[in-house]
Tab-separated table of C-alpha atoms in Angstrom:
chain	number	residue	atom	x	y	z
R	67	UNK	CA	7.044	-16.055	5.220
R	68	UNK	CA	7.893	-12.252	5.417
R	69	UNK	CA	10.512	-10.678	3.360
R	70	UNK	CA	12.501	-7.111	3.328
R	71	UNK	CA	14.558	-5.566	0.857
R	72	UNK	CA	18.007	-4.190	2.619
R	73	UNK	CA	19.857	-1.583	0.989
R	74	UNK	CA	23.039	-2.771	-0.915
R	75	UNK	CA	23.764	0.079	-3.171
R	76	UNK	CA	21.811	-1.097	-6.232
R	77	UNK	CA	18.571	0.214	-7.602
R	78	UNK	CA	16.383	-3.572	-6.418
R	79	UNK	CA	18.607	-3.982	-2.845
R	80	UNK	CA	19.360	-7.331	-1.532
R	81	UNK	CA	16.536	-9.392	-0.541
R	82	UNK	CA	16.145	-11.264	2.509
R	83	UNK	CA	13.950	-13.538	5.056
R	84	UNK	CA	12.824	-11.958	8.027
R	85	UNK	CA	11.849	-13.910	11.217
R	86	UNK	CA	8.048	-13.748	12.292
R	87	UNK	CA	8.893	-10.440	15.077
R	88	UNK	CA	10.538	-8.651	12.269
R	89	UNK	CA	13.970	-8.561	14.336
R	90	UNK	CA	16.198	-10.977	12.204
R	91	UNK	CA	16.836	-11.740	8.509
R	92	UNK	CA	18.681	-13.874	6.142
R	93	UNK	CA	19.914	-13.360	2.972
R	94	UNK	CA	17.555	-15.282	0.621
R	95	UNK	CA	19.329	-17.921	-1.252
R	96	UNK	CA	18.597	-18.651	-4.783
R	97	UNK	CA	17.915	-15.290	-5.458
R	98	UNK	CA	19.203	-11.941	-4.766
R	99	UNK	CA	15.732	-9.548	-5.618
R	100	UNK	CA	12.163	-9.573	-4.754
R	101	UNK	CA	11.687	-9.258	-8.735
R	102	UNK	CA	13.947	-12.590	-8.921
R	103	UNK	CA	11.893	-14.575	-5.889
R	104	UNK	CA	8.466	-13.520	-7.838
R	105	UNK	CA	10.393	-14.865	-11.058
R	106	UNK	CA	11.196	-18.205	-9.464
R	107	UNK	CA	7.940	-18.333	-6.893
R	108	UNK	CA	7.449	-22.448	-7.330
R	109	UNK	CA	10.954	-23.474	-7.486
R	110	UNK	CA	12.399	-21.785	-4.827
R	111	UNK	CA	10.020	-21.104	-2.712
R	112	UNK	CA	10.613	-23.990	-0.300
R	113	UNK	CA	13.978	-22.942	0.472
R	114	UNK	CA	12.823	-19.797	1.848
R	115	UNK	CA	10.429	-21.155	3.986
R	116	UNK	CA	12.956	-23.544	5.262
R	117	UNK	CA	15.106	-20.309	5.907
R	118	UNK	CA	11.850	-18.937	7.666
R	119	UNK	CA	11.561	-22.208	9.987
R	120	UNK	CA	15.027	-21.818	10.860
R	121	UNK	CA	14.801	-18.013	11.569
R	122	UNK	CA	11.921	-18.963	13.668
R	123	UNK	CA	13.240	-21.320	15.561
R	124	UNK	CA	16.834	-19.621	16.484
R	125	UNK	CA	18.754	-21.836	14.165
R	126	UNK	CA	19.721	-19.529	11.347
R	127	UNK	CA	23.691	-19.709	11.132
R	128	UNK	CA	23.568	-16.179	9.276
R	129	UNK	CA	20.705	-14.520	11.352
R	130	UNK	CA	21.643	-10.998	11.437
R	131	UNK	CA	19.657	-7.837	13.506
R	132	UNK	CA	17.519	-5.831	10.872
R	133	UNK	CA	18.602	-2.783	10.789
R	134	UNK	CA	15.337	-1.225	9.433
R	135	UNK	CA	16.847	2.238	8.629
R	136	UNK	CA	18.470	0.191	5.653
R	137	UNK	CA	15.221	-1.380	4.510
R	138	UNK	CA	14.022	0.007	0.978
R	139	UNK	CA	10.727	-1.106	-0.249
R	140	UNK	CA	9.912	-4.650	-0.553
R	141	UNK	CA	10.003	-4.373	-4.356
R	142	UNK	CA	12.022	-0.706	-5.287
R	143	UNK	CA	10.960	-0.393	-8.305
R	144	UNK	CA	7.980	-2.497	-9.913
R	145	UNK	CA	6.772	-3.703	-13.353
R	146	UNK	CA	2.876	-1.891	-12.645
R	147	UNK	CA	1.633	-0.219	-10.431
R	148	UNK	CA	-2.143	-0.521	-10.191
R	149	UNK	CA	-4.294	1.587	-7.472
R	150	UNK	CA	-8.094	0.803	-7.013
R	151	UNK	CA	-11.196	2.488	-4.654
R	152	UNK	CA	-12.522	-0.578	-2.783
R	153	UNK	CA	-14.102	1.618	0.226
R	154	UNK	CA	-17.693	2.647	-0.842
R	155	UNK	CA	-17.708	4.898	2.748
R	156	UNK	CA	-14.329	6.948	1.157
R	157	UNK	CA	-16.501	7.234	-2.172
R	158	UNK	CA	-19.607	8.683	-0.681
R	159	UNK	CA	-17.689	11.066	1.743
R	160	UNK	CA	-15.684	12.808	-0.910
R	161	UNK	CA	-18.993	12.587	-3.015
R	162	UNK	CA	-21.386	14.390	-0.862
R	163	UNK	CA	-18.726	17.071	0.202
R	164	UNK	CA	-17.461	17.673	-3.264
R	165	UNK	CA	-21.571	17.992	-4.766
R	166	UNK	CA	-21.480	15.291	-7.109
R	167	UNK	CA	-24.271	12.787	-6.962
R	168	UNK	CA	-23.647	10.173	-4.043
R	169	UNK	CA	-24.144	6.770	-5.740
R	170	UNK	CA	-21.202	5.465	-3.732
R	171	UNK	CA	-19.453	2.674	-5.979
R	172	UNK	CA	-20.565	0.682	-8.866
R	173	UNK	CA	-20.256	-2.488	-9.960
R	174	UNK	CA	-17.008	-1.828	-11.695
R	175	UNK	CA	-13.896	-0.854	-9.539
R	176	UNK	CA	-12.421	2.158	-10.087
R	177	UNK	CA	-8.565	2.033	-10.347
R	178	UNK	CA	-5.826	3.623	-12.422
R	179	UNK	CA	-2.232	2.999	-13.257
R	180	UNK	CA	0.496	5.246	-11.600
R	181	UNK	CA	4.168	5.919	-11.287
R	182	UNK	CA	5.743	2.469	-10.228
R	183	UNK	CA	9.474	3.491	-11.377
R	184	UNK	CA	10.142	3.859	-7.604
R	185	UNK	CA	8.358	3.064	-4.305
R	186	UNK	CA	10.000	5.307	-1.286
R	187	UNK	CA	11.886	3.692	0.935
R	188	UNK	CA	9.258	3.505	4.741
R	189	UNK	CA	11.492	6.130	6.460
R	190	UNK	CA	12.866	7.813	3.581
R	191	UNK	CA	11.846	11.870	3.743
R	192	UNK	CA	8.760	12.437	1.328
R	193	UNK	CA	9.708	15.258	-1.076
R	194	UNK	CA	7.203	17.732	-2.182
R	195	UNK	CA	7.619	21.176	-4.931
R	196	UNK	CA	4.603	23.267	-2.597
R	197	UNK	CA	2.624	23.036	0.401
R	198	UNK	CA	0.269	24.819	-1.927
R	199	UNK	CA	-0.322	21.612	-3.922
R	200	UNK	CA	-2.631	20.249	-0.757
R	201	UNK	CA	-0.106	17.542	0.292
R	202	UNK	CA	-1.984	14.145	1.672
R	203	UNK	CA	-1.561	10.878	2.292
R	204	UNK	CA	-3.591	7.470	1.513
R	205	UNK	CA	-2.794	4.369	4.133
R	206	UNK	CA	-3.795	1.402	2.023
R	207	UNK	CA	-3.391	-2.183	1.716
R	208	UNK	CA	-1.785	-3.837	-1.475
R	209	UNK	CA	-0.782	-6.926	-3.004
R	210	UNK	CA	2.260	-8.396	-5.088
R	211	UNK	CA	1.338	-10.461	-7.561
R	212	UNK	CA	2.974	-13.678	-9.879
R	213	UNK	CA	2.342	-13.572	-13.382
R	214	UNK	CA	-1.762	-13.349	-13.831
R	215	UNK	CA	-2.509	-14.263	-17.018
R	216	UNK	CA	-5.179	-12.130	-19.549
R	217	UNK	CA	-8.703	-12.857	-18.783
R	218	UNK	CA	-8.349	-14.364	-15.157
R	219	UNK	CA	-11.843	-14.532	-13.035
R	220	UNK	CA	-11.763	-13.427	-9.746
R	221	UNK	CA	-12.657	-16.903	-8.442
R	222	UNK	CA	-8.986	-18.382	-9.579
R	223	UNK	CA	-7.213	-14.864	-9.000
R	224	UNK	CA	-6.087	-15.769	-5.251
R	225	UNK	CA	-3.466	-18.504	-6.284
R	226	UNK	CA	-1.443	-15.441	-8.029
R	227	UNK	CA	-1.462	-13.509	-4.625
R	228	UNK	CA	2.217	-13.791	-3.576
R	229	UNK	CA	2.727	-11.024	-0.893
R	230	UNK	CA	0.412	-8.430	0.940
R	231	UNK	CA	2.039	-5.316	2.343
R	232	UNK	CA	0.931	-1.731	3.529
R	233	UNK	CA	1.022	1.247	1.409
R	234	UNK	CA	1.083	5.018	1.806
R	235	UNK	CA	0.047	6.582	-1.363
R	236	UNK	CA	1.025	10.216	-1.242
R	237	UNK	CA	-1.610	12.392	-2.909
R	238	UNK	CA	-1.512	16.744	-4.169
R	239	UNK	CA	-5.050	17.245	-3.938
R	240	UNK	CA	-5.069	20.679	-5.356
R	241	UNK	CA	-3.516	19.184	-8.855
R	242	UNK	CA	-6.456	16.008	-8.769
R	243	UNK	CA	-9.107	18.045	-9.722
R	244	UNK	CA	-7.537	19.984	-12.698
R	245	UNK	CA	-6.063	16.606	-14.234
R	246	UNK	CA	-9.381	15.332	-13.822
R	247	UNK	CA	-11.336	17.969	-15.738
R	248	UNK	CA	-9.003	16.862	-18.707
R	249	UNK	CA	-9.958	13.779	-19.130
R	250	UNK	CA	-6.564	12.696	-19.960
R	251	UNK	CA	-5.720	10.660	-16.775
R	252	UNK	CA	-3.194	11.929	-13.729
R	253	UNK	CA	0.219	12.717	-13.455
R	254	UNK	CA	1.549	15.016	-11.736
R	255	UNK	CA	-0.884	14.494	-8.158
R	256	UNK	CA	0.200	11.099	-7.608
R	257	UNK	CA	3.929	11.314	-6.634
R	258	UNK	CA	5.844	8.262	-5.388
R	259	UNK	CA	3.885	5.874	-3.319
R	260	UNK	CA	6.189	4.656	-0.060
R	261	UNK	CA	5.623	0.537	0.951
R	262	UNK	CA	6.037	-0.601	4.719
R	263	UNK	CA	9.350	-2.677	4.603
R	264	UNK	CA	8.019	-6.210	5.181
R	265	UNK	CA	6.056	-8.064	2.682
R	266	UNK	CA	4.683	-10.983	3.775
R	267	UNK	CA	2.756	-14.029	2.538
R	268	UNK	CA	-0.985	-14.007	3.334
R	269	UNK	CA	-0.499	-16.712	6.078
R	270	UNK	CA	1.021	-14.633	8.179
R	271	UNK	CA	-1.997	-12.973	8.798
R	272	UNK	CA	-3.913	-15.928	9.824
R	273	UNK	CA	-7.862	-15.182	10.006
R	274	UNK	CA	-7.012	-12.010	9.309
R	275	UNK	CA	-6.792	-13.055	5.336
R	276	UNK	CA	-10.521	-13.297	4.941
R	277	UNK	CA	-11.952	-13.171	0.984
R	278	UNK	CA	-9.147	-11.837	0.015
R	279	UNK	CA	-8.992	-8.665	2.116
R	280	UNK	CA	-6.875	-7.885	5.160
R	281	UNK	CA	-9.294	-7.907	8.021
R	282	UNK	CA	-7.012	-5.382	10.170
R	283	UNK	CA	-7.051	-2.038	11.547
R	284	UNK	CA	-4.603	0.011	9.465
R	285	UNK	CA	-2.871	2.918	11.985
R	286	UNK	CA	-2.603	6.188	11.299
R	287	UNK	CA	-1.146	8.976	13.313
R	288	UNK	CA	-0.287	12.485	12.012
R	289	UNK	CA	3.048	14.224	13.860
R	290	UNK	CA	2.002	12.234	16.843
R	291	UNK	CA	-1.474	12.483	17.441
R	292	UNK	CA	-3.993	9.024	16.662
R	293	UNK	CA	-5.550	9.730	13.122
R	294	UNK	CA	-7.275	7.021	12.084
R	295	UNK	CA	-7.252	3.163	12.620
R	296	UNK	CA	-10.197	1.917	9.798
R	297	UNK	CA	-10.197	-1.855	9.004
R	298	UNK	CA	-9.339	-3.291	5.870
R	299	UNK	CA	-12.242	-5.713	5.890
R	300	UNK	CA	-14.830	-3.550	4.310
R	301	UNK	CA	-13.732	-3.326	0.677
R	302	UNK	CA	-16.670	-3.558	-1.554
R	303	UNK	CA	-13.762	-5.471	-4.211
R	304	UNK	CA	-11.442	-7.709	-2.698
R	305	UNK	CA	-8.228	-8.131	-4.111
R	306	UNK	CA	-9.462	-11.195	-6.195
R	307	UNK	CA	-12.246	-8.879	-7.744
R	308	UNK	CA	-9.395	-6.346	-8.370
R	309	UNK	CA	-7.375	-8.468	-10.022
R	310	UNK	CA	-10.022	-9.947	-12.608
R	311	UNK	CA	-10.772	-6.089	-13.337
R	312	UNK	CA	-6.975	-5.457	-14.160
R	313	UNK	CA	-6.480	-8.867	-16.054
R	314	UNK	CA	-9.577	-7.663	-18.442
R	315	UNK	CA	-7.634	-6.964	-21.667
R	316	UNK	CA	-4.268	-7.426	-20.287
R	317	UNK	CA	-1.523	-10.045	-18.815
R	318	UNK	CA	-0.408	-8.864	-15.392
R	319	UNK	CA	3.529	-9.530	-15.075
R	320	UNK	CA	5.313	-10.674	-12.147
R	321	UNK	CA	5.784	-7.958	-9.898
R	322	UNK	CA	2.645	-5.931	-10.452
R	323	UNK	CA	1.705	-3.878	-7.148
R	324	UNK	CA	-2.272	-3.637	-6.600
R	325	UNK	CA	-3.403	-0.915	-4.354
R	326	UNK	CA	-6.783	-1.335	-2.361
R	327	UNK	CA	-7.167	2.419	-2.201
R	328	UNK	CA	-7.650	4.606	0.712
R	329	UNK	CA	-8.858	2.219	3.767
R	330	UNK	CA	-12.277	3.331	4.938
R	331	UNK	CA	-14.770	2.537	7.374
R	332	UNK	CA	-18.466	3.109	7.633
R	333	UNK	CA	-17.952	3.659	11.333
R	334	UNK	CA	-15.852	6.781	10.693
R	335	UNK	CA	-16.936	8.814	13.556
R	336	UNK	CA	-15.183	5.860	16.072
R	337	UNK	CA	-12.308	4.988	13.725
R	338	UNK	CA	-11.073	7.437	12.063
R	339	UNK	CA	-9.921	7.922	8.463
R	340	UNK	CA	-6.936	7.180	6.543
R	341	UNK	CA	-6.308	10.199	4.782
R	342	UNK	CA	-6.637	13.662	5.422
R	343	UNK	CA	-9.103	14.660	2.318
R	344	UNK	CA	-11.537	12.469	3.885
R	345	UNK	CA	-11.205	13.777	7.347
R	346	UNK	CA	-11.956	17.636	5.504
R	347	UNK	CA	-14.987	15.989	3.855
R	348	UNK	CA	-16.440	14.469	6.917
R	349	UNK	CA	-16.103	18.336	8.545
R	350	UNK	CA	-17.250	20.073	5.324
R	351	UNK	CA	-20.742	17.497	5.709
R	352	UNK	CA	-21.065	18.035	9.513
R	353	UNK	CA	-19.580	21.658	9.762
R	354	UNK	CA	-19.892	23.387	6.665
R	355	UNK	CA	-16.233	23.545	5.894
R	356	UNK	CA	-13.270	21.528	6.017
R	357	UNK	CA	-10.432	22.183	8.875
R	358	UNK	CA	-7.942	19.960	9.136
R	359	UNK	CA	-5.079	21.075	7.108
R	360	UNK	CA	-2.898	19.379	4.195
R	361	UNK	CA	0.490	18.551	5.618
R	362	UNK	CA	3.458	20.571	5.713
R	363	UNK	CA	7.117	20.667	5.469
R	364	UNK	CA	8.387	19.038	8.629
R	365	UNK	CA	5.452	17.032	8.965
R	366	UNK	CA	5.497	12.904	10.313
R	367	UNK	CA	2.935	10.339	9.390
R	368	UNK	CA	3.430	7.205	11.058
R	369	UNK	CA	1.363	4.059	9.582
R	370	UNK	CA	1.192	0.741	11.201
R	371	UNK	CA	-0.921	-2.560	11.067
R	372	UNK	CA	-0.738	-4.600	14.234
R	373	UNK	CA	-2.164	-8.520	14.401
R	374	UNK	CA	-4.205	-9.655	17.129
R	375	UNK	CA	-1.596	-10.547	19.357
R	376	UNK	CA	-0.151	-6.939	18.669
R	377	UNK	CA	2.465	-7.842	16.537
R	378	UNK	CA	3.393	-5.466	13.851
R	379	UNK	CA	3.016	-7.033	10.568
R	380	UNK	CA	4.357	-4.971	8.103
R	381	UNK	CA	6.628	-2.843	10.272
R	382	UNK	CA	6.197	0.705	10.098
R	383	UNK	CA	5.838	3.743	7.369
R	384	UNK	CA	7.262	6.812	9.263
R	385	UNK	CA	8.238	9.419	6.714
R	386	UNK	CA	8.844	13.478	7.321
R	387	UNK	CA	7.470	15.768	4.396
R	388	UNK	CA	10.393	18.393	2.876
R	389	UNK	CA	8.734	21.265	1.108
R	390	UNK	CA	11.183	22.179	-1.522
R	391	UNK	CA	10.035	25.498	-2.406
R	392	UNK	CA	10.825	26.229	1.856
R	393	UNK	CA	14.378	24.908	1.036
R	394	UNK	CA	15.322	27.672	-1.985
């Protein structure tokens, strides 16, 4: 099944079915939110995925066009939002350039908890106070999750996978380091993530869905130009690893967004990256300094995830950076 959240003038939107090529949707019935659906997962489940069948088939009596400049995140506003580092290649990068010891990752996954109030619309403008602040982006994967209770182990952790999306988590370099240093945890580097507008069970990605990781390349261009396209399939965690580390010495509620962290590939010279403060490590290693530049006002990233056949999974991220302080 694949869902999007249309705009309806409330804070959660309206949530709805969406057929396979992303072009139709139903209202869901039962239900009116993502936050509700996740609520109700077993009992109502089955009448979505009868709506799906029906969308798929050209029988939907209600099948309207999606009009995707209405589509808010799959879940607006979330319970938790909980980002880890899966890629050991986007660890050892940013270790070597930045002269800390390269040990890559450890056995425990690194994650933290950020701002989950609000997840940006995919084509809604991404608003930033400076250029100065070294303005980036992250293309990840991410799941939404049922209830997880305290103390799960990653080998029952897949059953509470409900939804797997695409994520761009928009990063101020220049602040990371100085929260850092404090040891008291970040704030104000990691701004609101955005979320590619259709969520969609793991199913729908067919062998794609492989131990718990999406085994796709994730798209990146920057104001037009081919960025990056790294595959999701080389997380050192999957998702089922990630969730036993966040379920340690807590219940997970309904709702709770996992991040897989910035999508990296060993093969970086061929593919690419997925964010730009890897790209200025891989220059500062080979070159001596880093290059590419942080975005700026007036900017365009465009993320996308394509299946085999080509079809786009989770739609597209396509968001313009404003520069507030070029607006005063």
């Amino acid at each position: 099944m694949k869902f999007v959240t249309l705009a309806d003038g409330t804070p959660d939107g309206r949530l709805h079915i969406v057929s396979q090529d992303g072009t139709n949707a139903v209202p869901a019935q039962a239900v009116t939110t993502l936050q509700m659906a996740l609520e109700t997962w077993e009992q109502n489940s089955p009448t979505w995925q009868g709506q799906s069948e029906a969308l798929n088939a050209g029988t939907a009596a209600e099948a309207q066009p999606v009009a995707i400049d209405t589509a808010l995140s799959p879940l607006p506003r979330a319970w938790q939002w909980l980002d880890g580092s899966a890629f050991e290649t986007h660890a050892l990068l940013l270790q070597q350039a930045w002269g800390q010891p390269v040990v890559g990752l450890n056995e425990r996954p690194l994650m933290y908890q950020g701002l989950s109030d609000r997840f940006l619309p995919p084509t809604a403008p991404a608003r930033f106070p400076s250029a100065a602040d070294g303005i980036d982006i992250e293309g990840e994967f991410g799941v939404i999750l049922d209830a997880v209770p305290l103390g799960t182990k990653a080998k029952d952790a897949g059953k509470y996978i409900r939804l797997v999306g695409m994520i761009n988590d928009w990063s101020l370099r220049a602040l990371g380091p100085i929260e850092m240093a404090t040891g008291f945890g970040w704030l104000q580097c990691k701004p609101s993530c955005a979320m590619a507008p259709f969520a969609v069970t793991p199913d729908e990605l067919g062998h794609a869905w492989r131990d718990h990781r999406v085994c796709l390349p994730l798209q990146v261009q920057l104001n037009g130009a081919d960025f990056g396209h790294a595959n999701g399939s080389e997380m050192k965690f999957g998702f089922d690893e990630l969730i036993e580390h966040a379920a340690y010495s807590r219940d997970l509620p309904a709702g709770t967004i996992l991040g897989s962290g910035t999508v990296s590939n060993a093969d970086y010279e061929s593919v690419g990256s997925s964010c730009i403060a890897e790209k200025r490590a891989i220059e500062t290693i080979q070159q001596g300094e880093a290059k590419t530049s942080f975005m700026q006002d007036g900017d365009h990233v465009l993320m996308r995830t394509a299946l085999a056949d080509g079809a786009n999974v989770f739609g597209d991220i396509a968001q313009n950076v404003t520069v507030l302080e070029s607006k005063i």
